[in-house]
XYZ file of C-alpha atoms in Angstrom:
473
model
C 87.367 76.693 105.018
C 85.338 79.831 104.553
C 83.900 80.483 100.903
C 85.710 82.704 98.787
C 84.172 85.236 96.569
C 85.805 84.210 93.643
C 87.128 80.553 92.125
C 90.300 79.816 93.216
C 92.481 79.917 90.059
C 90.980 83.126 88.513
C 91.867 86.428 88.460
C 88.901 88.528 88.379
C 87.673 90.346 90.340
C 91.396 91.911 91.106
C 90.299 92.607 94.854
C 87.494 90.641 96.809
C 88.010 91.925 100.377
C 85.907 95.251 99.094
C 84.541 96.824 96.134
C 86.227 98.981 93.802
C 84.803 100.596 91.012
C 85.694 102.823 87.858
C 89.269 101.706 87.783
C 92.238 104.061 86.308
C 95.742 102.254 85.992
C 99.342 103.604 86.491
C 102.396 102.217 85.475
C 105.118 103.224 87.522
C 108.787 100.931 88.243
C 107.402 97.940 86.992
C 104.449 97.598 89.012
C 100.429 98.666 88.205
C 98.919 100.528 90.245
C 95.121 100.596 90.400
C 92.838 103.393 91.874
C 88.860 102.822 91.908
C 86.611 104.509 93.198
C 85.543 103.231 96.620
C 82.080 101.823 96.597
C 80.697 100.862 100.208
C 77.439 99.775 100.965
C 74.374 101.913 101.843
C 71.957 101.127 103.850
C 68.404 101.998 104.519
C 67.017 102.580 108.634
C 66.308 98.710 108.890
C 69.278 97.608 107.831
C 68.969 96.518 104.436
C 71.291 97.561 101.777
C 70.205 99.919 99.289
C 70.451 100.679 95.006
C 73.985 101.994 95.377
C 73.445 106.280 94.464
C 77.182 106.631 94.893
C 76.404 109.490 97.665
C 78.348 107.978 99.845
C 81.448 107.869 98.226
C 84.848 109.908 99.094
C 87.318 107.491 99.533
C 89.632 106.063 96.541
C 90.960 102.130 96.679
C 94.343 101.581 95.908
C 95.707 98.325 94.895
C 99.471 97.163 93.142
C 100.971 94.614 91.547
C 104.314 93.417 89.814
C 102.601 90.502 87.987
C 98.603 91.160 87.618
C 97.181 88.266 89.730
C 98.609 88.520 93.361
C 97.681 92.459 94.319
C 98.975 94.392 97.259
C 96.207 96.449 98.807
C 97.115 99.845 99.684
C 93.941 100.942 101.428
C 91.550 103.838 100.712
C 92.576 107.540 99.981
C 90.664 109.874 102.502
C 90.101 111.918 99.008
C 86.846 114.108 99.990
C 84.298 115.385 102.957
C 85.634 116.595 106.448
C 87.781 113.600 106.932
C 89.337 113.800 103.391
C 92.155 115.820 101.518
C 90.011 117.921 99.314
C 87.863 118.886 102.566
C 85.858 121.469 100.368
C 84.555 118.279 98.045
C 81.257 115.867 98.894
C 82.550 112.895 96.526
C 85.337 111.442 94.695
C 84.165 109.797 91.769
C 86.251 107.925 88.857
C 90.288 108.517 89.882
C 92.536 109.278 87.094
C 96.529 108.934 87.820
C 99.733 110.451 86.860
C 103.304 110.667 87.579
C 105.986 113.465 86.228
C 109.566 114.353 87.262
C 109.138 117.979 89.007
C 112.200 120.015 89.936
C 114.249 116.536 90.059
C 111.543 114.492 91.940
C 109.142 112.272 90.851
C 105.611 113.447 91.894
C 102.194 111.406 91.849
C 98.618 112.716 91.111
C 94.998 111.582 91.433
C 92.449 113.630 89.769
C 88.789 112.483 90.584
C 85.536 114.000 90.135
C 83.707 115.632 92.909
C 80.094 114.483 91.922
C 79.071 115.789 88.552
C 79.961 119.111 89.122
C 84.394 119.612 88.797
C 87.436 117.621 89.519
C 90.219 117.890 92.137
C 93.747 116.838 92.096
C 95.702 115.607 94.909
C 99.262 114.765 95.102
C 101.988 112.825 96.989
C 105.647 111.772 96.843
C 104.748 108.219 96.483
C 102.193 106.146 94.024
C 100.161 105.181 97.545
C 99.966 108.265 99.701
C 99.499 110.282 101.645
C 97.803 112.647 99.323
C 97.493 115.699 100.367
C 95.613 118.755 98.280
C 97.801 121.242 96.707
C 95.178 123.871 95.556
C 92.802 123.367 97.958
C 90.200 124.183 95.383
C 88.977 122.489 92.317
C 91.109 121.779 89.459
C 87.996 122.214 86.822
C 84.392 124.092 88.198
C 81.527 125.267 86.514
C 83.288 128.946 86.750
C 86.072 127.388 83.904
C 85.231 128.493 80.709
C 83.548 126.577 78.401
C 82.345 124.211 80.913
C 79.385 125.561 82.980
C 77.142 123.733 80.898
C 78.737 120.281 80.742
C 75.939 117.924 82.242
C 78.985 115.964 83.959
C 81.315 117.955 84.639
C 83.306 114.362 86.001
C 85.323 110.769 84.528
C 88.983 112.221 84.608
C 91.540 110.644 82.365
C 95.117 111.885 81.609
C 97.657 111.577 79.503
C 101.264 112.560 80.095
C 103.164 112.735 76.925
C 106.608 113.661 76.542
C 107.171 117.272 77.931
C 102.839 118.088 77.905
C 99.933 116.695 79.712
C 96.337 116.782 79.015
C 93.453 116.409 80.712
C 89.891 114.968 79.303
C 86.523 114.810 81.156
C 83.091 115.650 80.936
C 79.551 113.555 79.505
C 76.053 113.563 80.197
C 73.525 114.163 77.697
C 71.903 117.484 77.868
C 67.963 116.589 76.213
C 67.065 114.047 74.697
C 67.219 115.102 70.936
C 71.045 115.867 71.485
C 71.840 111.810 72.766
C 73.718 111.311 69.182
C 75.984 113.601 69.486
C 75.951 115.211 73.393
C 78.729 117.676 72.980
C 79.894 117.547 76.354
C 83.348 115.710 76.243
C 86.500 118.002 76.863
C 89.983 118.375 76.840
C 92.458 120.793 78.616
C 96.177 121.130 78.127
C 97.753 120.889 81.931
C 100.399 123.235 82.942
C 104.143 121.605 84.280
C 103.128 121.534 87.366
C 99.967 119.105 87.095
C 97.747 120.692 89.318
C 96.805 123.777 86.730
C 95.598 124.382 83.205
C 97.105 125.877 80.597
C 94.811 127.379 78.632
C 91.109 127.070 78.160
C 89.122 123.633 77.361
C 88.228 123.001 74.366
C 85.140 120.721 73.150
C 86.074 117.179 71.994
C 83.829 117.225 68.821
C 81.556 114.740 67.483
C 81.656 111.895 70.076
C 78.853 109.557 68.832
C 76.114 109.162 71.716
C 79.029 110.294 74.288
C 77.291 108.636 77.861
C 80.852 109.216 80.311
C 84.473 107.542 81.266
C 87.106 110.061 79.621
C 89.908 107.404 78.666
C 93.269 108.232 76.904
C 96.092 106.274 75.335
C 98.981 106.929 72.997
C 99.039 103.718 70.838
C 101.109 103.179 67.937
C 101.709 106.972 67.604
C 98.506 107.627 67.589
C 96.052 109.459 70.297
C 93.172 107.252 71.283
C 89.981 108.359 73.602
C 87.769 106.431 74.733
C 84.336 106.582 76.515
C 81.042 104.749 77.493
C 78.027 105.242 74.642
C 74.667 106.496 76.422
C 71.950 103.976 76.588
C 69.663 105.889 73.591
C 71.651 104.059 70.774
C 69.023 102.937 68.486
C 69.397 99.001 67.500
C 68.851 98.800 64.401
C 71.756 101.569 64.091
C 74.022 99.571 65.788
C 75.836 97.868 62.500
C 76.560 100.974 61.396
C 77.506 103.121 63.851
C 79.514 99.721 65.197
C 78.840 99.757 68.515
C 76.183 100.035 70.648
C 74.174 100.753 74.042
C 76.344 100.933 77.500
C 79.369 99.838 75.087
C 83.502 101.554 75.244
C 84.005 103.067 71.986
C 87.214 104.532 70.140
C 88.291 107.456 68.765
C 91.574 108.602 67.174
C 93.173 111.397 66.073
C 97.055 112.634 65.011
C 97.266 114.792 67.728
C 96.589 114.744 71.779
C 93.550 118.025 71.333
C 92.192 116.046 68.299
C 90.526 116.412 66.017
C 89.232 113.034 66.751
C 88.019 110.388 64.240
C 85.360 108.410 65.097
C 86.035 104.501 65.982
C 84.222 101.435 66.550
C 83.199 99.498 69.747
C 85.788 97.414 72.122
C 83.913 96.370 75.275
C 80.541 95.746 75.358
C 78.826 96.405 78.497
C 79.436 93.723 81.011
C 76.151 92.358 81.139
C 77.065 90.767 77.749
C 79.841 89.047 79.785
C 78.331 88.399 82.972
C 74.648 88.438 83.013
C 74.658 91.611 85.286
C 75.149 95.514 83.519
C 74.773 98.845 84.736
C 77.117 101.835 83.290
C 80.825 100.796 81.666
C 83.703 101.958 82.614
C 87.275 101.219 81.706
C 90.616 102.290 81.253
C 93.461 100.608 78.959
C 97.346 100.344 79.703
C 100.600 98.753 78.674
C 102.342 96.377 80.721
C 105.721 94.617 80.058
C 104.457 95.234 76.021
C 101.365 93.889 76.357
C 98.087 96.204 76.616
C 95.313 95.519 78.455
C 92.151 96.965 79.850
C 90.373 97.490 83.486
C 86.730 97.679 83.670
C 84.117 96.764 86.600
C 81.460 94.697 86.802
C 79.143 93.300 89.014
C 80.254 89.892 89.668
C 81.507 90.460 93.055
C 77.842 91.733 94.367
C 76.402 89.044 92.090
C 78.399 86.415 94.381
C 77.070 88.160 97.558
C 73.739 87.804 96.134
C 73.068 91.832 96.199
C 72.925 92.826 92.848
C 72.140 96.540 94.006
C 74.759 97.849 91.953
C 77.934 97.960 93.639
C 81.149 97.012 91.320
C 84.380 95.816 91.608
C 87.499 95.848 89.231
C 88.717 92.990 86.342
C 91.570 93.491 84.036
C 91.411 91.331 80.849
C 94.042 91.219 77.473
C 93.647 93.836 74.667
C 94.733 92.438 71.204
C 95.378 94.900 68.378
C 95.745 94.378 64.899
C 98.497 94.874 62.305
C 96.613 98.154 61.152
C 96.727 99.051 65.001
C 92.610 98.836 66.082
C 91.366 97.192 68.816
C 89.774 93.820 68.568
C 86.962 93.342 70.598
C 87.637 92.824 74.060
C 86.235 89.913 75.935
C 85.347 90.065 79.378
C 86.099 86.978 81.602
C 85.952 85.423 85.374
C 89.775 84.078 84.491
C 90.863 87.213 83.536
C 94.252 87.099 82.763
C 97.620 84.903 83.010
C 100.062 85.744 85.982
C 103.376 88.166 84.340
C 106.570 86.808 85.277
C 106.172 84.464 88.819
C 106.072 86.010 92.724
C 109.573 85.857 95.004
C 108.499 84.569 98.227
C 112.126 84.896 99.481
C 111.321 88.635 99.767
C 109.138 89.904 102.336
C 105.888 89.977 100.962
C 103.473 92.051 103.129
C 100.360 89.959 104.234
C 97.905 92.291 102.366
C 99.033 90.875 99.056
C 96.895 88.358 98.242
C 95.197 86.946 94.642
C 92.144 85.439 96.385
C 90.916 85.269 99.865
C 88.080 84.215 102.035
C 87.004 85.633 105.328
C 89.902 88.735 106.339
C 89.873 92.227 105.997
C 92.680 94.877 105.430
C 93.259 97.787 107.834
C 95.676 100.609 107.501
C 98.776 100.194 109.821
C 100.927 103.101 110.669
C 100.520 107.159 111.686
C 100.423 108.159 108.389
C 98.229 105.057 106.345
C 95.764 105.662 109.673
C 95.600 110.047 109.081
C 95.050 109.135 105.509
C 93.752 106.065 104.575
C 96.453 104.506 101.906
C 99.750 103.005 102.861
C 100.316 99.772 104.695
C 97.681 97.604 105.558
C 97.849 94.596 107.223
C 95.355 91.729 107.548
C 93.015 91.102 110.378
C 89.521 89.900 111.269
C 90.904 87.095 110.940
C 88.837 83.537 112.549
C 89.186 79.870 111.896
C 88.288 79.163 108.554
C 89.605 82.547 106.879
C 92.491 82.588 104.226
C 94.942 83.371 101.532
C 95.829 82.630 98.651
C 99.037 83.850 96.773
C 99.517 82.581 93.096
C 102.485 81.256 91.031
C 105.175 81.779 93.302
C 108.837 80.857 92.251
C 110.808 78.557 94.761
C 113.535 77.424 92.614
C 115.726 74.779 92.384
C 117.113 74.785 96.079
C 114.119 75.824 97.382
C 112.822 76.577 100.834
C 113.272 75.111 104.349
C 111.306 77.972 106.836
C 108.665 80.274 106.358
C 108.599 82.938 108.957
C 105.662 85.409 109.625
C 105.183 89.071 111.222
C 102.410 88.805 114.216
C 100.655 90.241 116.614
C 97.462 89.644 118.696
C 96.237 88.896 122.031
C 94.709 85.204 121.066
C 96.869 81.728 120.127
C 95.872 80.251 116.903
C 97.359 78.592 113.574
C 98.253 79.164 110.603
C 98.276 76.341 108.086
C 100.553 76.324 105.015
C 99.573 74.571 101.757
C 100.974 74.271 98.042
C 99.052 74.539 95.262
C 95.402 73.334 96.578
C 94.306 74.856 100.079
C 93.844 71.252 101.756
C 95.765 67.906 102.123
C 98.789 67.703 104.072
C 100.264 71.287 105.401
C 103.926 71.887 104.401
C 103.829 74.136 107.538
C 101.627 74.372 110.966
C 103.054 78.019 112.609
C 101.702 78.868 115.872
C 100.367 82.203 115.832
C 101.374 83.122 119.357
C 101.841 87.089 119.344
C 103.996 88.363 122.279
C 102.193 91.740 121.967
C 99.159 93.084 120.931
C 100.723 96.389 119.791
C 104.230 95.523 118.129
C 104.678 93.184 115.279
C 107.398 90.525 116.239
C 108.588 87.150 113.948
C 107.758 83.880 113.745
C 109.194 81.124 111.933
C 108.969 77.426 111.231
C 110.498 74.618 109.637
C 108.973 72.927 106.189
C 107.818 69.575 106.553
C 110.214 68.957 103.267
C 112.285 71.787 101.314
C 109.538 73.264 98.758
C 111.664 73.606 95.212
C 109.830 74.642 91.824
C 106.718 77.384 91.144
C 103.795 76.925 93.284
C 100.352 78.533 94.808
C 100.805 79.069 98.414
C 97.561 79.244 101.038
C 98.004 80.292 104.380
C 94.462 78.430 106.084
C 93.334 79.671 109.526
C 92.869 78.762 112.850
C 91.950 80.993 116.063
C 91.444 84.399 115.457
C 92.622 87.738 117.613
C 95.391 88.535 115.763
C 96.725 90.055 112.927
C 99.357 89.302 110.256
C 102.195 92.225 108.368
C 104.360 90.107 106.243
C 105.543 86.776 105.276
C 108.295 85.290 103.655
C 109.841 82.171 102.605
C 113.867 80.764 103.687
């Protein structure tokens, strides 16, 4: 078996198969969606991969899940340059999402930053795409007032909340001298349709060595923002001010447009966690009454043994206290426990997947291929690769047949293990494709009728074709 990127049993990072970095969550029919920013590797003219600059960046990874351990990958938004929706834009840094009821039908929005310099919004009819862009021009610029001298003009978050939505962004520190107190955090009012302001931005005041990462959440009736300190806190203020370089830090106020009140630290950066830092950024949602927060980190380049800066996404538990602040929040390789258990006697399709070693995703469909997010199905797949799904729910009947969508050119296997990826196979499928363009079924028995909750791993063997779903009988 191939070497997987993370230990088998934990849930961080949420996505292995490629990077994904300044995560923003939506909650939407009990699933969470994730959108990162889509970090790829750059490379100088010998072949060697450089200090990630982010230059490259214009896609935006989508990810889902009903449970927060096994995560259906949704592919990468086409979100900027030539190929992407906002064709006028170079970059599409740090997503923020949204959904709203308009005219009697539920719309979805992603508003990212295009470099430092404004931030676009896309939309679609469904959480994964396509997005297309319904301006065709930035959202926020350098001509909006009150923001031509924002260092960042970037790090979108937004809140939706009852019958208004705002929008917050902006950071950077202008000189030096002004790193306590930058002044360049903001906050618009959005109009009802999502993709305009209403009214001018307004200057979030006093945000304590403000660095970037705009988050928002209504908690306990109360309107907290959030954001990543710069890295000029002084140490010795650090008891004080209670929190410190590179660290998330809270704010709250009695109304959406503040004023806000200054907080205390929540996350320190994740080189406290993990050995490896670079900047913080997060984003905090609820979940089946529970909250919890995304971040990135640096583990997943860590385990490649890169370490050039290139992150990818973990989600770990928020606890808050009877007066309703935030304990600190630690950061962990576990991350967090599975919600509620996977059915495998739905279809599950093949790109959903808690840890893997040795496949990739690949959009599948006209529209997923146009734009980049949709369906996906797994391929590169060789003998050696896997899967593995966690805590699924047989029951007490259980299951007799597992049957899988396939296609390919090549014969192989696919093994089928409970629990621990090795030992005797509950199933050996032959992965004999009739076609190498159309997806057809095939199915066979369980050595013995599977009954209770279980891991599943689907092991490897031959490679030259390609897997859309699974599911259990």
């Amino acid at each position: 078996m191939k070497k997987s990127l993370k230990k088998i049993g934990n849930a961080n990072p949420v996505m292995t198969q490629r990077f994904g970095a300044d995560p923003y969550a939506m909650v939407y029919e009990d699933r969470v969606y994730l959108y990162m920013t889509g970090d790829d590797f750059i490379y100088d003219e010998t072949g060697e991969i450089k200090e990630n600059n982010y230059s490259n960046i214009y896609t935006i990874n989508v990810i889902s899940s009903s449970d927060l351990v096994n995560w259906t990958d949704h592919g990468s938004v086409y979100a900027a340059s030539e190929k992407g929706a906002a064709s006028w834009g170079t970059n599409s840094w740090a997503p923020a999402a949204a959904c709203r009821e308009i005219d009697g039908k539920m719309k979805f929005f992603l508003y990212f930053a295009n470099g430092g310099n404004g931030i676009a919004v896309l939309s679609s009819d469904s959480p994964t795409g396509p997005f297309t862009d319904p301006i065709q021009k930035p959202l926020v610029s350098r001509e909006t007032p009150g923001c031509a001298s924002v260092t960042w003009l970037f790090d979108p978050a937004v809140l939706v909340d009852g019958e208004e939505a705002y929008l917050y962004f902006g950071g950077g520190v202008p000189s030096p001298e002004q790193a306590a107190n930058p002044g360049t955090a903001r906050v618009a009012k959005l109009g009802k349709d999502m993709i305009s302001l209403d009214g001018e931005p307004k200057t979030i005041e006093n945000v304590s060595y403000l660095f970037e990462d705009s988050g928002i959440n209504k908690i306990n009736g109360k309107y907290i923002y959030s954001y990543c300190s710069n890295f000029s806190v002084p140490w010795e203020k650090k008891e004080e001010l209670g929190f410190e370089c590179g660290e998330i830090v809270t704010m709250e106020a009695d109304e959406p447009m503040g004023p806000f009140k200054q907080g205390k630290g929540i996350l320190k950066n994740p080189e406290a966690f993990f050995g490896v830092g670079g900047n913080n950024h997060h984003c905090m949602f609820e979940f089946h009454k529970q909250w919890y927060m995304a971040y990135h980190s640096r583990i997943l380049e860590r385990e490649m043994g890169v370490l050039k800066g290139y992150r990818s996404t973990n989600i770990d538990r928020v606890t808050i206290s009877e007066d309703g602040t935030i304990t600190p929040i630690q950061g962990t390789e576990k991350g967090v426990a599975q919600v509620g258990t996977l059915n495998p006697y739905e279809r599950q399709m093949a790109s959903t997947m808690a840890v893997m070693a040795g496949i990739r995703t690949a959009p599948y469909g006209e529209n997923s291929v146009r734009y980049g997010s949709g369906d996906m199905i797994v391929t590169g797949i060789s003998t050696g690769s896997w899967i593995g799904i966690y805590g699924a729910s047989f029951g007490s009947e259980g299951a007799q047949e597992i049957q899988f969508e396939i296609r390919g050119k090549q014969q192989g296997k696919i093994l089928v293990y409970m629990d621990i990826p090795e030992g005797k196979a509950v199933a050996e499928i032959e992965a004999a494709a009739d076609s190498e363009e159309e997806f057809g079924t095939v199915a066979a028995r369980l050595a013995a009728t599977v009954t209770g909750t279980h891991d599943i791993f689907f092991v490897f063997e031959g490679e030259g074709y390609e897997l859309k779903s699974w599911k259990f009988c």
